[in-house]
XYZ file of N, CA and C in Angstrom:
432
model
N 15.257 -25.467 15.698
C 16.337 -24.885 16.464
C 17.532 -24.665 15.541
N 18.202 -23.560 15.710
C 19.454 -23.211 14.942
C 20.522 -23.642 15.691
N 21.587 -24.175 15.005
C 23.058 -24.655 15.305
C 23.798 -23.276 15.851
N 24.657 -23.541 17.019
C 25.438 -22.052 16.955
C 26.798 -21.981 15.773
N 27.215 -21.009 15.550
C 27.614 -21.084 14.479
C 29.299 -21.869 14.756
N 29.614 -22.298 16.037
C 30.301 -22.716 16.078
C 30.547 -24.229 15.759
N 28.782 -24.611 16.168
C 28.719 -26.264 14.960
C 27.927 -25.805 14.056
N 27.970 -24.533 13.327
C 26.922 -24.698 11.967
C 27.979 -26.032 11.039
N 28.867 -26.075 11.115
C 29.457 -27.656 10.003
C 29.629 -28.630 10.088
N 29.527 -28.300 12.045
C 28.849 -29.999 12.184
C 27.642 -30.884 12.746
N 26.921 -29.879 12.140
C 25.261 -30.487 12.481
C 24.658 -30.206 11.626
N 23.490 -31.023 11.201
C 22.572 -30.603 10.147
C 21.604 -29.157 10.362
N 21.515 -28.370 9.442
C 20.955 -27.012 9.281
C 19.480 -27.442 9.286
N 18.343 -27.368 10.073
C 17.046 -27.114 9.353
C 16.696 -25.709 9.250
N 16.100 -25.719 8.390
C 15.138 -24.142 8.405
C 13.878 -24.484 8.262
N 13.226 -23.078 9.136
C 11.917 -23.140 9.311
C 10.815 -23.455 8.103
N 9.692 -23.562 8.540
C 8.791 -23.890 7.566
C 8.526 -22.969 7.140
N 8.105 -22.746 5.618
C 8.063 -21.577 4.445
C 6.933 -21.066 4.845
N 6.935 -19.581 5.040
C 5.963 -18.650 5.301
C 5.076 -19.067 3.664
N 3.426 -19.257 3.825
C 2.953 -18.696 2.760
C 1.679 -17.674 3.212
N 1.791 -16.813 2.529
C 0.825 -15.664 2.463
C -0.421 -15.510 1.940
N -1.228 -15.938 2.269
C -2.540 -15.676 1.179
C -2.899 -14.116 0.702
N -2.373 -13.317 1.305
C -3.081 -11.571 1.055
C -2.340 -11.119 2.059
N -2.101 -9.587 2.276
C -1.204 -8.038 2.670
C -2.074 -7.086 2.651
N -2.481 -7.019 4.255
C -3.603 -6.169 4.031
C -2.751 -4.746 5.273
N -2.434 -3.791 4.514
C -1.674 -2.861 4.616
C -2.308 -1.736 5.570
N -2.064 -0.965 6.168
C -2.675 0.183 7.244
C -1.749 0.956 7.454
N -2.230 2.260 6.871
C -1.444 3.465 6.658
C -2.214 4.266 7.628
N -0.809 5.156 8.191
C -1.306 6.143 9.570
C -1.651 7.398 8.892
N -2.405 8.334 8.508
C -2.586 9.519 7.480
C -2.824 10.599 8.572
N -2.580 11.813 7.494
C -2.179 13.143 8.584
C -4.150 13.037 8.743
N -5.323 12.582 7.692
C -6.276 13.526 7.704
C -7.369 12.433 7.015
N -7.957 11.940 7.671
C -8.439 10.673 6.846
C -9.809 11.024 5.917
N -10.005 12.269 6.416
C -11.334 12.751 5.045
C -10.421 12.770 4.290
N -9.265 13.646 4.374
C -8.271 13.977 2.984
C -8.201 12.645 1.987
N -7.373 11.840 2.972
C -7.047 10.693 2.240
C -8.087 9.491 2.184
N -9.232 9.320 2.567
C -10.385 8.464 2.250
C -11.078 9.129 0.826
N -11.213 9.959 0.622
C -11.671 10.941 -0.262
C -10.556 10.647 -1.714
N -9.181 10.842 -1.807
C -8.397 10.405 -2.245
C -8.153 9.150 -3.057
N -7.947 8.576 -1.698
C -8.699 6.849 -2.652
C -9.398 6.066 -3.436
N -10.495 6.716 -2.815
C -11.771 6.873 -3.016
C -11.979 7.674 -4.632
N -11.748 8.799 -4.643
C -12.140 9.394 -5.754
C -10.877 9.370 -6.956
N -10.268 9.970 -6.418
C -8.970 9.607 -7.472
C -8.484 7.840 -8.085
N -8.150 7.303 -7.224
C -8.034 5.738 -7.767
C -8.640 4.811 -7.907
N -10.243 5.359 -6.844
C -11.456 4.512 -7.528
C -11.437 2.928 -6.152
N -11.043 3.247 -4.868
C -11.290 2.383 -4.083
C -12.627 2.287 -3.521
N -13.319 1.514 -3.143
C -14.531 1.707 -2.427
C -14.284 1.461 -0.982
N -15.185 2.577 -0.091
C -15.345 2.528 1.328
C -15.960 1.591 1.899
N -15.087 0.646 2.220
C -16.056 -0.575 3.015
C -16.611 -0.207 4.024
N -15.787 0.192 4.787
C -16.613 0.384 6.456
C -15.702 1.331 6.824
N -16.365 2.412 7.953
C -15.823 3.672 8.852
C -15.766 3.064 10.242
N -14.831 3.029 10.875
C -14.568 3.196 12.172
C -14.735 4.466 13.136
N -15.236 4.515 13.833
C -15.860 5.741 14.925
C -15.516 5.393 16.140
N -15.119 6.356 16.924
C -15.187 6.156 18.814
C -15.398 7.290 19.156
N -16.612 7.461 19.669
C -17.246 8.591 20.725
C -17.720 9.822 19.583
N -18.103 9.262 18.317
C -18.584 9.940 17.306
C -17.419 10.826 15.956
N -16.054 10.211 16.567
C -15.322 10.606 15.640
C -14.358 9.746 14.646
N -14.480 9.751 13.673
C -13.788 9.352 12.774
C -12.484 8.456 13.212
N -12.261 7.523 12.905
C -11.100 6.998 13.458
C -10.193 5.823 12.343
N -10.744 5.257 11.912
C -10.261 4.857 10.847
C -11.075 4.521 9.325
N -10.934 4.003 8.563
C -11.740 3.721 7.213
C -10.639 2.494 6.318
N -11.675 1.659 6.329
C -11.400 0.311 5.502
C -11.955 0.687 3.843
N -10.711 0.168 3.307
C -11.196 0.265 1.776
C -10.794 -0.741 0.919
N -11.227 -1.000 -0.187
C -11.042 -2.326 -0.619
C -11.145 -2.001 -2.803
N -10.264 -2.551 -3.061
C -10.235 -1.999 -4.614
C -9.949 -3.603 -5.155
N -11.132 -4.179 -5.716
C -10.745 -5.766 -6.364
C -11.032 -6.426 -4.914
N -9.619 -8.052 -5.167
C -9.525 -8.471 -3.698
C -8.779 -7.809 -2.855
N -8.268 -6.214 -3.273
C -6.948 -6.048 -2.035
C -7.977 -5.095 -0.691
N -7.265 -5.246 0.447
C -8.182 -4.398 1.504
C -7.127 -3.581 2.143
N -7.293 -2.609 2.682
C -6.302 -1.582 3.166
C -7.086 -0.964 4.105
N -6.619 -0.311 5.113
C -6.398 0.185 6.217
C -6.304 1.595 6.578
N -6.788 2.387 6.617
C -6.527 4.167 6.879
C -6.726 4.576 8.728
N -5.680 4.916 8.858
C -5.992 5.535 10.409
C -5.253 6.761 10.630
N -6.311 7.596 11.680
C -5.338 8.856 11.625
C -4.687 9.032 12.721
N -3.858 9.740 11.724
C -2.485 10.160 13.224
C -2.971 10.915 14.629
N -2.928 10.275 15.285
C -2.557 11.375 16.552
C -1.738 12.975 16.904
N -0.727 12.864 15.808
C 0.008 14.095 16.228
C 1.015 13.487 17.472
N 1.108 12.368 17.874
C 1.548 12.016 19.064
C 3.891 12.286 18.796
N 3.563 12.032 17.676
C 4.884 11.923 16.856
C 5.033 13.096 15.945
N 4.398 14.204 16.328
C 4.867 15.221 15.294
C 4.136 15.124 14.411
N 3.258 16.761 14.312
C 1.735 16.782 12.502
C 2.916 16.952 11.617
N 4.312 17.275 11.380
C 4.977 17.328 10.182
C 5.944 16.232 10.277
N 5.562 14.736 10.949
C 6.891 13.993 10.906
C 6.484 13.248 9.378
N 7.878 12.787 8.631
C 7.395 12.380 7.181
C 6.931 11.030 7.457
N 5.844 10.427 6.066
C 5.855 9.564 6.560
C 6.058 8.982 4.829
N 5.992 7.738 4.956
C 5.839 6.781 3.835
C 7.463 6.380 2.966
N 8.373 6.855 4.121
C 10.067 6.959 3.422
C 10.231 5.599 3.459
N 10.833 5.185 2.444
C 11.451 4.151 2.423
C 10.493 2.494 2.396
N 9.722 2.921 2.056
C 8.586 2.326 1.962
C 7.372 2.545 0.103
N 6.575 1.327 -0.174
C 6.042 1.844 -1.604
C 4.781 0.273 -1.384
N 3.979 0.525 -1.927
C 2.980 -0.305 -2.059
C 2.587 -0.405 -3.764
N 2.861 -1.468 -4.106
C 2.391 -2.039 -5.408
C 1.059 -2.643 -5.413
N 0.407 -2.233 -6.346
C -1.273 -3.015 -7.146
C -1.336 -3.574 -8.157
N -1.338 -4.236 -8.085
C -1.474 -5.378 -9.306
C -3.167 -5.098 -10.032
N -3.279 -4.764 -11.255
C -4.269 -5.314 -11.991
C -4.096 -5.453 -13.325
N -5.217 -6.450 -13.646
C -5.227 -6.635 -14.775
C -6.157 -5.603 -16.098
N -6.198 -4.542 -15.485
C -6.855 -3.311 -16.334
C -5.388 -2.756 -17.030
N -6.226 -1.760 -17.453
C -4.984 -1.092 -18.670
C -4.604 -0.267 -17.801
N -2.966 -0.073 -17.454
C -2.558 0.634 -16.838
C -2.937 2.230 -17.562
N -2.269 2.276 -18.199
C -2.277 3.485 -19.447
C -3.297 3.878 -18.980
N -4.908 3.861 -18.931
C -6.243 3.799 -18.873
C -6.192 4.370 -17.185
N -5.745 3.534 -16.496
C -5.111 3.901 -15.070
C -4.944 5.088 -14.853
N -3.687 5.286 -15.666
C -3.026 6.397 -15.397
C -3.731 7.437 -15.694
N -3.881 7.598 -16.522
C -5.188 8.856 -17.132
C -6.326 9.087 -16.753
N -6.511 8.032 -15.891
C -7.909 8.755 -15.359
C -7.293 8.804 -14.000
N -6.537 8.756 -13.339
C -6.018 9.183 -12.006
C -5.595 10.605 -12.022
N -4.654 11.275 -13.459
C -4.273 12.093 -13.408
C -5.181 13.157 -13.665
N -6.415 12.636 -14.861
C -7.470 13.793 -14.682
C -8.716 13.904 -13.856
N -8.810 12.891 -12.460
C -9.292 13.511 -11.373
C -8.274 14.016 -10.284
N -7.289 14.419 -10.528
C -6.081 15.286 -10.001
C -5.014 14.671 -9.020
N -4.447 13.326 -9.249
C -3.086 13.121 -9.013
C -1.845 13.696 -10.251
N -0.867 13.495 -9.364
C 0.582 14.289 -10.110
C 1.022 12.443 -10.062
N 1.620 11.696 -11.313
C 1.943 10.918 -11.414
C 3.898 11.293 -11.166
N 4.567 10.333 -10.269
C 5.926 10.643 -10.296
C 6.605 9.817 -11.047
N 5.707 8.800 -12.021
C 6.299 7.962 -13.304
C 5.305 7.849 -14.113
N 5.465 7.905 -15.425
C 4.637 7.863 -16.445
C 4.284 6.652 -16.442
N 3.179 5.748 -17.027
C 3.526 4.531 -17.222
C 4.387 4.319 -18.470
N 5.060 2.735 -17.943
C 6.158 2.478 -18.987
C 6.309 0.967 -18.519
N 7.387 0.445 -19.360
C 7.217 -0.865 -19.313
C 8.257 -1.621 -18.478
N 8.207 -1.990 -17.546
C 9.690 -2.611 -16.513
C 9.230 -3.891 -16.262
N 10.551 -4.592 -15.829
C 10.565 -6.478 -15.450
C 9.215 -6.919 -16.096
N 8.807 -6.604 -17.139
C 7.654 -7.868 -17.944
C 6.563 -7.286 -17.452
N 6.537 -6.261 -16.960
C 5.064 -4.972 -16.409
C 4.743 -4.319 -16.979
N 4.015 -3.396 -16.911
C 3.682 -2.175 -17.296
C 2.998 -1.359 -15.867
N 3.872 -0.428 -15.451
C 3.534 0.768 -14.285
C 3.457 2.159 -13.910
N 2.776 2.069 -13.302
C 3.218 4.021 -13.079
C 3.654 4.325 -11.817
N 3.566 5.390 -11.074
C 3.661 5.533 -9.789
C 3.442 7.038 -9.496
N 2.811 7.188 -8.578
C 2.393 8.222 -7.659
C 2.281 8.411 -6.050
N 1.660 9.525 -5.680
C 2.206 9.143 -4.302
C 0.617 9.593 -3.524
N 0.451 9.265 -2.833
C -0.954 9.670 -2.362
C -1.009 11.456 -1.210
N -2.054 11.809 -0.458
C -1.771 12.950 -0.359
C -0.611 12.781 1.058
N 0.048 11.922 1.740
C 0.483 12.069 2.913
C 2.121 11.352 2.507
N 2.388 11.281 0.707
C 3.347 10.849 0.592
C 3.870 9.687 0.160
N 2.279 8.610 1.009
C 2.967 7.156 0.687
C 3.229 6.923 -1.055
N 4.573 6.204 -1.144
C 4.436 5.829 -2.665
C 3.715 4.342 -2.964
N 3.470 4.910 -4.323
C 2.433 3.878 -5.033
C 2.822 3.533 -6.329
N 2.640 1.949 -6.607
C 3.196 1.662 -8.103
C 2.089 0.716 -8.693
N 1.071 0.776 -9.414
C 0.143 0.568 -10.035
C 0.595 0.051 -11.345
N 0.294 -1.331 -11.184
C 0.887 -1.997 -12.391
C 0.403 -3.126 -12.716
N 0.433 -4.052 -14.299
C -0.142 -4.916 -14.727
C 0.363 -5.721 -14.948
N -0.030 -7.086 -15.249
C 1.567 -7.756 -16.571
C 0.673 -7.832 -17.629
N 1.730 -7.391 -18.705
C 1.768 -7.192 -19.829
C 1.342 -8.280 -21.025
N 0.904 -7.863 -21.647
C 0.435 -9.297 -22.458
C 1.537 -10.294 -22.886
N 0.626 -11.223 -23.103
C 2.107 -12.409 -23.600
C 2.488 -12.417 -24.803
């Protein structure tokens, strides 16, 4: 229970118990999920775990690259086929492959990288954006 702030100085403060996280398993709403399963898939090299179907149509697709797992579902249109999406928002990958190596083979099965890789906070990253916008920062740590 929190103090109101009128005795936050004269009562002892607890705070809650520390969230820990084992894994972030992320689910992105996409305009077109062949587009962007295909995407993943071929350009960054995720594998298709499993397809979701209802009444014979496509509905979502699980994918999984290493230990991370992610989420694809398609939009409805319920909110607008041109509302933006992925603002203000960015998903980081951690591996321990060569980014550099990364990068180059993303860009020559046809992503547009919107950062070269380069070296930031003790990393090495790039970033791109997938086909519906979301940003992406693909990055390693750097040797010691």
């Amino acid at each position: 229970m929190y103090p109101d702030s009128e005795d936050a100085n004269t009562q002892e403060q607890t705070a809650p118990a520390g969230f820990e996280a084992i894994a972030v398993g992320p689910s992105l709403t996409v305009a077109s999920l062949d587009t962007s399963m295909a995407w993943y898939r071929d350009v960054l090299g995720f594998a298709v775990e499993r397809t979701y179907e209802r009444e014979g149509k496509l509905m979502a697709v699980a994918l999984r690259a290493g230990s991370v797992e992610m989420l694809l579902t398609q939009d409805n249109g319920a909110k607008g086929s041109d509302r933006v999406k992925g603002e203000g928002f960015s998903l980081m990958f951690t591996s321990l492959q060569d980014i550099d190596a990364l990068a180059a083979g993303a860009k020559a099965r046809g992503a547009t990288l919107d950062a070269e890789p380069a070296d930031a906070f003790g990393m090495r990253v790039f970033r791109l954006r997938d086909p519906d916008g979301f940003k992406l920062a693909i990055a390693s740590q750097r040797p010691a």
